[in-house]
Amino acid sequence: MAVHQQSVPGVTDELVFADDLTGLRNRRFLYRVFSEGWEEITRGERSLSLAIVDLDYFKQDNDTHGHLTGDLVLSETAALIERFLDDEDHAIRYGGDEFVLLLPNRGKTDTSVILESLRRAMADKEFVSKEEGQPLEVVLSFSMGVATYPEDGSSGEALMTAADKALYASKRAGRNRVTLSGELPPDLEDEIDRYRTFPSKSVVGRQDLIETLVGVCELVGMGTGTWTALSGPAGIGKSRILHEGLRLGPEAGVSCVLTGLSEDLAAQPHAGIGRLLSEIRSRQPKAFDAIVEDADSARRWFLRAQVPEVSFSDEEIDESYSPSPHALRDSMLECFRTLCAGQQWLFLIDDVAHLDPHSAELLRVLIEEEKLPLAVVSAHRSEEDPDSDAEPAPGMAFLRSLDRLPWFDRRPLEPLSKDSVVLLISVLLPNHHAPTEF
């Protein structure tokens, strides 16, 4: 596959910026451009368009045909995208079935023409099984949202927000279309504001789980590490419970971070730990600064690879250096010892099925062997709990290995009672009266 690897000044070319499945750039590259390459890529007030591209209904096809077919679809989709880009453009697999395109020196008109051609090509795309050589019953389309510098935002983050709203408009209008920021329906902002009430600001009907979170915070406050795994079908409220941990932890004097994982991270060593450290950098910058200040070569290598917002001077980085597994493990253990010096932590991990084995093992060692004041509350869909003969996702295999350990607990979520559903509707939609019978 011909991969766009044109460099951005200020952003070092490294394999760490490549997505393993598609060969495109990855999320780390995008964040590094935002933090270190933005001034150069927009120099002289040049236009730059950013597009978020989402594969419509990919998850349904992935569930129907299996992950191998899903991987084939994503790889061929990446190749299709690249056919429509120039050498200075950048295609990024942002996560799962979502892509981000950076198009320097392109305004809205040029970008719209390119993306419309790409959208039509995708609608006509036929996927063929590599094993059987037969067409697959997979019909997919693209929904896209576009924002352009400088009119839609002066930073990469602002363009992402504007493009995401435009993507929402494409999906709202029926999918399989391109929407430009600035052409949104007048009522869209109000609708987005309404959806920001989700998840509910109040937890309804889950007092037992709130008490569980309080107990976890109390234990870690006393220096006892635990792992609690929440499970339940999609939409039952697992993520909402994790968000409640962000409120309860600080009330108990415990520092908290929340991160979500995606399927593409499962095969990337230490990606889960990298996401946690990125969140620590955002929410607890002083704690993060402490682990950067005393970083040895192995930790600098790790942080540079896994936390794209971090930068080091040329004097601090040896481009030829790569730590041994033993050196990296020792350095990361010392990293978390520094974090936990006088501070207790609660790590909240959503979609833990996609936790990579290296991160999972490090978390186990931190709790069981290092006995650091650190607790984990994770969430996963109950349908990801495998049958005994099925090949489990990495995170699920890890949770299964913890089942007999005294510091591990599983908490399945049951459906809410009717009264709780009625109350929840009144909280989310105060002007809507839920029917008494349903």
Short mmCIF file of C-alpha atoms in Angstrom, two decimals, residues 36-428:
data_model
loop_
_atom_site.label_atom_id
_atom_site.label_comp_id
_atom_site.label_asym_id
_atom_site.label_seq_id
_atom_site.Cartn_x
_atom_site.Cartn_y
_atom_site.Cartn_z
CA GLU A 36 4.39 20.88 17.73
CA GLY A 37 3.67 21.23 14.00
CA TRP A 38 0.65 23.54 13.94
CA GLU A 39 2.50 26.81 13.47
CA GLU A 40 4.45 25.45 10.52
CA ILE A 41 1.55 23.70 8.79
CA THR A 42 -0.57 26.92 8.91
CA ARG A 43 2.31 29.37 8.34
CA GLY A 44 1.34 32.53 6.51
CA GLU A 45 -2.36 32.03 7.26
CA ARG A 46 -2.50 29.24 4.70
CA SER A 47 -5.82 27.44 4.55
CA LEU A 48 -5.98 23.98 6.01
CA SER A 49 -9.02 21.74 6.04
CA LEU A 50 -9.64 18.99 8.55
CA ALA A 51 -12.18 16.27 7.82
CA ILE A 52 -13.55 13.62 10.14
CA VAL A 53 -14.61 10.57 8.13
CA ASP A 54 -16.79 7.91 9.71
CA LEU A 55 -17.71 4.52 8.22
CA ASP A 56 -21.48 4.22 8.42
CA TYR A 57 -22.77 0.97 9.98
CA PHE A 58 -19.30 -0.55 10.18
CA LYS A 59 -19.91 -1.94 13.65
CA GLN A 60 -22.97 -3.90 12.46
CA ASP A 61 -21.01 -5.46 9.60
CA ASN A 62 -18.08 -6.17 11.91
CA ASP A 63 -20.37 -7.97 14.36
CA THR A 64 -22.02 -9.91 11.51
CA HIS A 65 -18.96 -10.95 9.50
CA GLY A 66 -16.28 -11.03 12.21
CA HIS A 67 -13.13 -9.08 13.01
CA LEU A 68 -11.02 -10.55 10.20
CA THR A 69 -13.47 -9.19 7.64
CA GLY A 70 -13.58 -5.96 9.61
CA ASP A 71 -9.80 -5.67 9.39
CA LEU A 72 -9.93 -6.27 5.64
CA VAL A 73 -12.58 -3.55 5.27
CA LEU A 74 -10.54 -1.05 7.28
CA SER A 75 -7.34 -1.79 5.34
CA GLU A 76 -9.04 -1.42 1.97
CA THR A 77 -10.87 1.69 3.15
CA ALA A 78 -7.52 3.24 4.09
CA ALA A 79 -6.15 2.43 0.63
CA LEU A 80 -9.23 3.98 -0.99
CA ILE A 81 -8.84 7.17 1.03
CA GLU A 82 -5.21 7.51 0.01
CA ARG A 83 -6.09 7.36 -3.68
CA PHE A 84 -7.77 10.75 -3.31
CA LEU A 85 -4.99 12.52 -1.40
CA ASP A 86 -1.87 14.38 -2.51
CA ASP A 87 1.59 13.86 -1.07
CA GLU A 88 1.31 16.76 1.39
CA ASP A 89 -2.04 15.52 2.73
CA HIS A 90 -2.26 13.28 5.78
CA ALA A 91 -4.66 10.39 6.39
CA ILE A 92 -4.97 9.38 10.04
CA ARG A 93 -6.78 6.46 11.57
CA TYR A 94 -8.21 8.23 14.58
CA GLY A 95 -9.72 5.13 16.18
CA GLY A 96 -11.92 2.20 15.26
CA ASP A 97 -13.78 3.11 12.06
CA GLU A 98 -13.06 6.85 12.22
CA PHE A 99 -10.46 8.66 10.15
CA VAL A 100 -9.15 12.23 10.18
CA LEU A 101 -7.79 13.91 7.05
CA LEU A 102 -5.47 16.92 7.21
CA LEU A 103 -5.47 18.80 3.90
CA PRO A 104 -2.95 21.69 3.88
CA ASN A 105 -3.50 24.56 1.42
CA ARG A 106 -7.08 23.52 0.77
CA GLY A 107 -10.14 25.62 1.39
CA LYS A 108 -13.70 24.41 1.69
CA THR A 109 -14.43 24.32 -2.05
CA ASP A 110 -11.43 22.17 -2.99
CA THR A 111 -11.96 19.91 0.02
CA SER A 112 -15.65 19.45 -0.77
CA VAL A 113 -14.85 18.33 -4.33
CA ILE A 114 -12.29 15.78 -3.11
CA LEU A 115 -14.52 14.38 -0.38
CA GLU A 116 -17.57 14.10 -2.63
CA SER A 117 -15.50 12.02 -5.06
CA LEU A 118 -14.28 9.88 -2.16
CA ARG A 119 -17.83 9.46 -0.84
CA ARG A 120 -19.10 8.26 -4.24
CA ALA A 121 -16.18 5.85 -4.60
CA MET A 122 -16.93 4.36 -1.21
CA ALA A 123 -20.62 3.91 -2.02
CA ASP A 124 -19.59 1.94 -5.13
CA LYS A 125 -16.83 -0.02 -3.40
CA GLU A 126 -16.99 -3.83 -3.53
CA PHE A 127 -15.12 -5.79 -0.88
CA VAL A 128 -13.82 -9.23 -1.84
CA SER A 129 -12.85 -12.04 0.53
CA LYS A 130 -9.13 -12.80 0.31
CA GLU A 131 -9.64 -16.47 1.17
CA GLU A 132 -12.54 -17.27 -1.16
CA GLY A 133 -12.19 -14.54 -3.75
CA GLN A 134 -15.92 -13.92 -3.51
CA PRO A 135 -17.64 -10.55 -3.00
CA LEU A 136 -18.57 -9.87 0.62
CA GLU A 137 -22.07 -8.80 1.56
CA VAL A 138 -20.74 -5.52 2.91
CA VAL A 139 -22.14 -2.20 1.73
CA LEU A 140 -20.70 0.81 3.50
CA SER A 141 -20.74 4.56 3.10
CA PHE A 142 -18.96 7.61 4.50
CA SER A 143 -20.36 10.36 6.68
CA MET A 144 -18.01 13.33 6.79
CA GLY A 145 -17.67 16.62 8.60
CA VAL A 146 -15.26 19.35 7.47
CA ALA A 147 -13.80 22.43 9.16
CA THR A 148 -11.27 24.85 7.70
CA TYR A 149 -8.55 27.04 9.20
CA PRO A 150 -8.77 29.92 9.97
CA GLU A 151 -12.49 30.60 9.52
CA ASP A 152 -13.73 27.64 11.63
CA GLY A 153 -11.01 27.71 14.30
CA SER A 154 -7.49 28.86 15.04
CA SER A 155 -6.22 25.59 16.54
CA GLY A 156 -6.32 21.91 15.71
CA GLU A 157 -8.59 21.23 18.68
CA ALA A 158 -11.03 23.93 17.54
CA LEU A 159 -11.16 22.44 14.04
CA MET A 160 -11.80 18.97 15.50
CA THR A 161 -14.75 20.35 17.48
CA ALA A 162 -16.19 22.14 14.43
CA ALA A 163 -15.68 19.12 12.16
CA ASP A 164 -17.28 16.83 14.73
CA LYS A 165 -20.41 19.01 14.75
CA ALA A 166 -20.48 18.87 10.96
CA LEU A 167 -20.13 15.08 11.10
CA TYR A 168 -23.06 14.96 13.51
CA ALA A 169 -25.08 16.95 10.97
CA SER A 170 -24.20 14.44 8.24
CA LYS A 171 -25.42 11.54 10.36
CA ARG A 172 -28.50 13.45 11.46
CA ALA A 173 -29.39 14.08 7.80
CA GLY A 174 -29.27 10.37 6.93
CA ARG A 175 -25.53 9.58 6.59
CA ASN A 176 -23.59 9.08 3.33
CA ARG A 177 -22.89 12.78 2.85
CA VAL A 178 -20.39 15.59 3.39
CA THR A 179 -21.25 18.55 5.62
CA LEU A 180 -19.12 21.67 5.86
CA SER A 181 -18.83 23.64 9.07
CA GLY A 182 -20.73 26.88 8.50
CA GLU A 183 -23.50 25.10 6.60
CA LEU A 184 -25.16 23.53 9.62
CA PRO A 185 -28.93 23.66 10.13
CA PRO A 186 -29.92 26.55 12.46
CA ASP A 187 -31.32 24.21 15.08
CA LEU A 188 -28.24 22.00 15.23
CA GLU A 189 -26.45 23.85 18.03
CA ASP A 190 -29.56 23.60 20.22
CA GLU A 191 -29.83 19.90 19.45
CA ILE A 192 -26.18 19.30 20.33
CA ASP A 193 -26.70 21.21 23.58
CA ARG A 194 -29.63 18.94 24.39
CA TYR A 195 -27.53 15.84 23.79
CA ARG A 196 -24.92 17.24 26.18
CA THR A 197 -27.38 16.39 28.97
CA PHE A 198 -26.42 12.76 28.27
CA PRO A 199 -25.23 11.02 30.30
CA SER A 200 -27.56 12.09 33.09
CA LYS A 201 -26.16 14.59 35.59
CA SER A 202 -27.70 12.45 38.33
CA VAL A 203 -27.24 8.72 38.82
CA VAL A 204 -30.64 7.04 39.05
CA GLY A 205 -31.35 3.59 40.45
CA ARG A 206 -27.70 2.62 41.00
CA GLN A 207 -27.19 3.28 44.70
CA ASP A 208 -25.52 -0.10 45.19
CA LEU A 209 -22.86 0.78 42.64
CA ILE A 210 -22.35 4.23 44.12
CA GLU A 211 -21.70 2.53 47.46
CA THR A 212 -19.24 0.23 45.69
CA LEU A 213 -17.35 3.23 44.30
CA VAL A 214 -17.31 4.87 47.72
CA GLY A 215 -15.91 1.65 49.21
CA VAL A 216 -13.21 1.47 46.52
CA CYS A 217 -12.18 5.06 47.27
CA GLU A 218 -12.07 4.35 51.00
CA LEU A 219 -9.88 1.28 50.50
CA VAL A 220 -7.42 2.99 48.18
CA GLY A 221 -7.35 5.94 50.60
CA MET A 222 -6.09 3.46 53.19
CA GLY A 223 -3.46 2.18 50.75
CA THR A 224 -5.28 -0.95 49.50
CA GLY A 225 -5.41 -1.48 45.74
CA THR A 226 -8.40 -3.20 44.10
CA TRP A 227 -9.91 -3.83 40.66
CA THR A 228 -13.69 -3.73 40.11
CA ALA A 229 -15.05 -4.81 36.70
CA LEU A 230 -18.49 -3.44 35.74
CA SER A 231 -20.34 -5.24 32.96
CA GLY A 232 -23.68 -5.02 31.22
CA PRO A 233 -25.26 -4.64 27.77
CA ALA A 234 -24.66 -1.50 25.73
CA GLY A 235 -26.56 1.53 27.02
CA ILE A 236 -27.25 0.21 30.51
CA GLY A 237 -25.21 2.92 32.26
CA LYS A 238 -21.69 1.56 32.80
CA SER A 239 -19.98 4.68 31.45
CA ARG A 240 -22.19 6.88 33.62
CA ILE A 241 -21.03 5.02 36.72
CA LEU A 242 -17.41 5.56 35.69
CA HIS A 243 -18.06 9.29 35.32
CA GLU A 244 -19.49 9.31 38.82
CA GLY A 245 -16.12 8.06 40.01
CA LEU A 246 -14.60 11.35 38.82
CA ARG A 247 -16.81 13.12 41.37
CA LEU A 248 -16.57 10.65 44.25
CA GLY A 249 -12.79 10.19 44.14
CA PRO A 250 -11.78 13.78 44.90
CA GLU A 251 -14.44 13.94 47.64
CA ALA A 252 -12.53 11.08 49.31
CA GLY A 253 -9.13 12.66 48.67
CA VAL A 254 -8.34 10.28 45.77
CA SER A 255 -6.99 11.51 42.43
CA CYS A 256 -9.01 10.17 39.47
CA VAL A 257 -8.59 9.86 35.73
CA LEU A 258 -10.99 8.36 33.18
CA THR A 259 -10.03 7.01 29.78
CA GLY A 260 -11.76 4.98 27.09
CA LEU A 261 -10.09 2.41 24.88
CA SER A 262 -10.76 1.48 21.26
CA GLU A 263 -10.18 -1.73 19.35
CA ASP A 264 -7.14 -0.43 17.49
CA LEU A 265 -5.27 0.06 20.79
CA ALA A 266 -5.46 -3.61 21.82
CA ALA A 267 -2.52 -4.60 19.61
CA GLN A 268 -0.33 -1.63 20.58
CA PRO A 269 1.99 -2.46 23.50
CA HIS A 270 1.49 -0.14 26.49
CA ALA A 271 -1.18 1.90 24.68
CA GLY A 272 -3.56 1.62 27.65
CA ILE A 273 -0.96 2.97 30.07
CA GLY A 274 -0.21 5.71 27.58
CA ARG A 275 -3.87 6.78 27.55
CA LEU A 276 -3.95 6.87 31.34
CA LEU A 277 -0.82 9.01 31.46
CA SER A 278 -2.30 11.38 28.85
CA GLU A 279 -5.32 11.85 31.09
CA ILE A 280 -3.08 12.41 34.13
CA ARG A 281 -1.26 15.10 32.15
CA SER A 282 -4.61 16.81 31.41
CA ARG A 283 -6.24 16.49 34.84
CA GLN A 284 -3.25 16.38 37.20
CA PRO A 285 -0.47 18.37 35.49
CA LYS A 286 1.65 18.76 38.64
CA ALA A 287 1.70 15.00 39.20
CA PHE A 288 2.59 14.47 35.55
CA ASP A 289 5.38 17.07 35.70
CA ALA A 290 6.94 15.09 38.55
CA ILE A 291 7.32 11.96 36.41
CA VAL A 292 8.73 13.99 33.51
CA GLU A 293 11.29 15.84 35.63
CA ASP A 294 13.04 12.70 36.92
CA ALA A 295 12.56 10.68 33.71
CA ASP A 296 15.40 8.41 32.67
CA SER A 297 16.08 7.49 29.04
CA ALA A 298 13.57 4.61 29.05
CA ARG A 299 10.78 6.77 30.46
CA ARG A 300 11.49 9.61 28.03
CA TRP A 301 11.34 7.07 25.20
CA PHE A 302 8.00 5.78 26.51
CA LEU A 303 6.43 9.19 27.11
CA ARG A 304 7.50 10.45 23.72
CA ALA A 305 5.94 7.43 22.07
CA GLN A 306 2.73 7.12 24.09
CA VAL A 307 1.88 10.68 25.20
CA PRO A 308 2.11 12.75 22.02
CA GLU A 309 1.50 16.03 23.86
CA VAL A 310 4.89 15.68 25.61
CA SER A 311 8.02 17.05 24.00
CA PHE A 312 11.67 16.85 24.97
CA SER A 313 14.64 18.87 23.78
CA ASP A 314 17.06 17.38 21.28
CA GLU A 315 19.63 17.08 24.07
CA GLU A 316 17.25 14.88 26.08
CA ILE A 317 16.51 12.45 23.24
CA ASP A 318 18.80 9.88 21.67
CA GLU A 319 17.10 8.91 18.40
CA SER A 320 18.99 5.60 18.28
CA TYR A 321 17.94 4.53 21.79
CA SER A 322 15.40 1.77 22.38
CA PRO A 323 15.04 0.36 25.91
CA SER A 324 15.15 -3.33 26.71
CA PRO A 325 11.87 -4.79 28.07
CA HIS A 326 13.49 -5.09 31.50
CA ALA A 327 14.68 -1.47 31.52
CA LEU A 328 11.28 -0.23 30.36
CA ARG A 329 9.46 -2.24 33.02
CA ASP A 330 11.71 -0.95 35.80
CA SER A 331 11.35 2.61 34.57
CA MET A 332 7.55 2.42 34.42
CA LEU A 333 7.37 0.90 37.91
CA GLU A 334 9.44 3.82 39.19
CA CYS A 335 7.16 6.18 37.26
CA PHE A 336 4.09 4.94 39.15
CA ARG A 337 5.95 4.90 42.46
CA THR A 338 6.58 8.59 41.89
CA LEU A 339 2.91 9.18 41.03
CA CYS A 340 1.76 7.37 44.17
CA ALA A 341 4.18 9.12 46.53
CA GLY A 342 1.76 10.78 48.94
CA GLN A 343 -1.14 10.45 46.48
CA GLN A 344 -3.82 7.79 45.95
CA TRP A 345 -5.22 7.05 42.50
CA LEU A 346 -8.42 5.71 40.97
CA PHE A 347 -8.10 4.70 37.30
CA LEU A 348 -11.46 4.48 35.49
CA ILE A 349 -11.17 2.50 32.23
CA ASP A 350 -14.06 2.22 29.75
CA ASP A 351 -14.14 -0.53 27.10
CA VAL A 352 -11.50 -2.51 28.98
CA ALA A 353 -11.86 -5.39 26.50
CA HIS A 354 -9.36 -3.43 24.36
CA LEU A 355 -6.71 -3.15 27.08
CA ASP A 356 -3.39 -4.38 25.66
CA PRO A 357 -1.60 -7.21 27.55
CA HIS A 358 1.47 -5.10 28.45
CA SER A 359 -0.66 -2.43 30.14
CA ALA A 360 -2.81 -5.04 31.86
CA GLU A 361 0.20 -6.82 33.31
CA LEU A 362 1.74 -3.57 34.54
CA LEU A 363 -1.50 -2.64 36.33
CA ARG A 364 -1.60 -6.08 37.95
CA VAL A 365 1.96 -5.72 39.21
CA LEU A 366 1.25 -2.23 40.58
CA ILE A 367 -1.70 -3.52 42.61
CA GLU A 368 -0.59 -7.03 43.59
CA GLU A 369 3.20 -6.85 43.87
CA GLU A 370 4.04 -3.19 44.37
CA LYS A 371 0.96 -2.73 46.58
CA LEU A 372 0.65 0.89 45.54
CA PRO A 373 -2.38 2.95 46.63
CA LEU A 374 -4.03 2.50 43.25
CA ALA A 375 -7.45 1.11 42.30
CA VAL A 376 -9.02 0.36 38.92
CA VAL A 377 -12.72 0.40 38.04
CA SER A 378 -13.30 -0.84 34.50
CA ALA A 379 -16.34 -1.35 32.28
CA HIS A 380 -17.09 -3.67 29.40
CA ARG A 381 -20.12 -4.93 27.50
CA SER A 382 -21.48 -8.21 28.84
CA GLU A 383 -21.55 -9.64 25.31
CA GLU A 384 -17.74 -9.38 25.35
CA ASP A 385 -17.58 -11.96 28.16
CA PRO A 386 -16.56 -14.96 26.03
CA ASP A 387 -17.87 -18.48 26.10
CA SER A 388 -15.28 -20.94 27.34
CA ASP A 389 -14.35 -22.02 23.76
CA ALA A 390 -14.19 -18.49 22.28
CA GLU A 391 -11.01 -16.54 21.78
CA PRO A 392 -11.39 -13.60 24.16
CA ALA A 393 -10.30 -10.04 23.48
CA PRO A 394 -7.01 -9.20 25.27
CA GLY A 395 -8.68 -7.29 28.08
CA MET A 396 -11.26 -9.99 28.67
CA ALA A 397 -8.60 -12.70 28.84
CA PHE A 398 -6.82 -10.60 31.45
CA LEU A 399 -9.96 -10.12 33.58
CA ARG A 400 -10.57 -13.86 33.44
CA SER A 401 -7.07 -14.42 34.87
CA LEU A 402 -7.96 -12.22 37.87
CA ASP A 403 -11.14 -14.04 38.84
CA ARG A 404 -9.72 -15.91 41.84
CA LEU A 405 -7.71 -13.02 43.26
CA PRO A 406 -8.97 -11.43 46.49
CA TRP A 407 -8.55 -7.85 45.27
CA PHE A 408 -10.67 -8.39 42.12
CA ASP A 409 -14.46 -8.12 41.98
CA ARG A 410 -17.05 -8.34 39.20
CA ARG A 411 -20.20 -6.21 39.32
CA PRO A 412 -22.78 -6.89 36.57
CA LEU A 413 -25.37 -4.14 36.01
CA GLU A 414 -29.02 -5.16 35.97
CA PRO A 415 -31.72 -3.26 34.01
CA LEU A 416 -33.29 -0.33 35.84
CA SER A 417 -36.71 -0.72 37.40
CA LYS A 418 -39.69 0.96 35.71
CA ASP A 419 -39.83 3.66 38.39
CA SER A 420 -36.13 4.40 37.89
CA VAL A 421 -36.60 4.67 34.10
CA VAL A 422 -39.44 7.17 34.58
CA LEU A 423 -37.28 9.20 36.97
CA LEU A 424 -34.32 9.07 34.60
CA ILE A 425 -36.43 10.41 31.71
CA SER A 426 -37.61 13.29 33.88
CA VAL A 427 -33.98 14.12 34.76
CA LEU A 428 -32.74 13.98 31.17
#
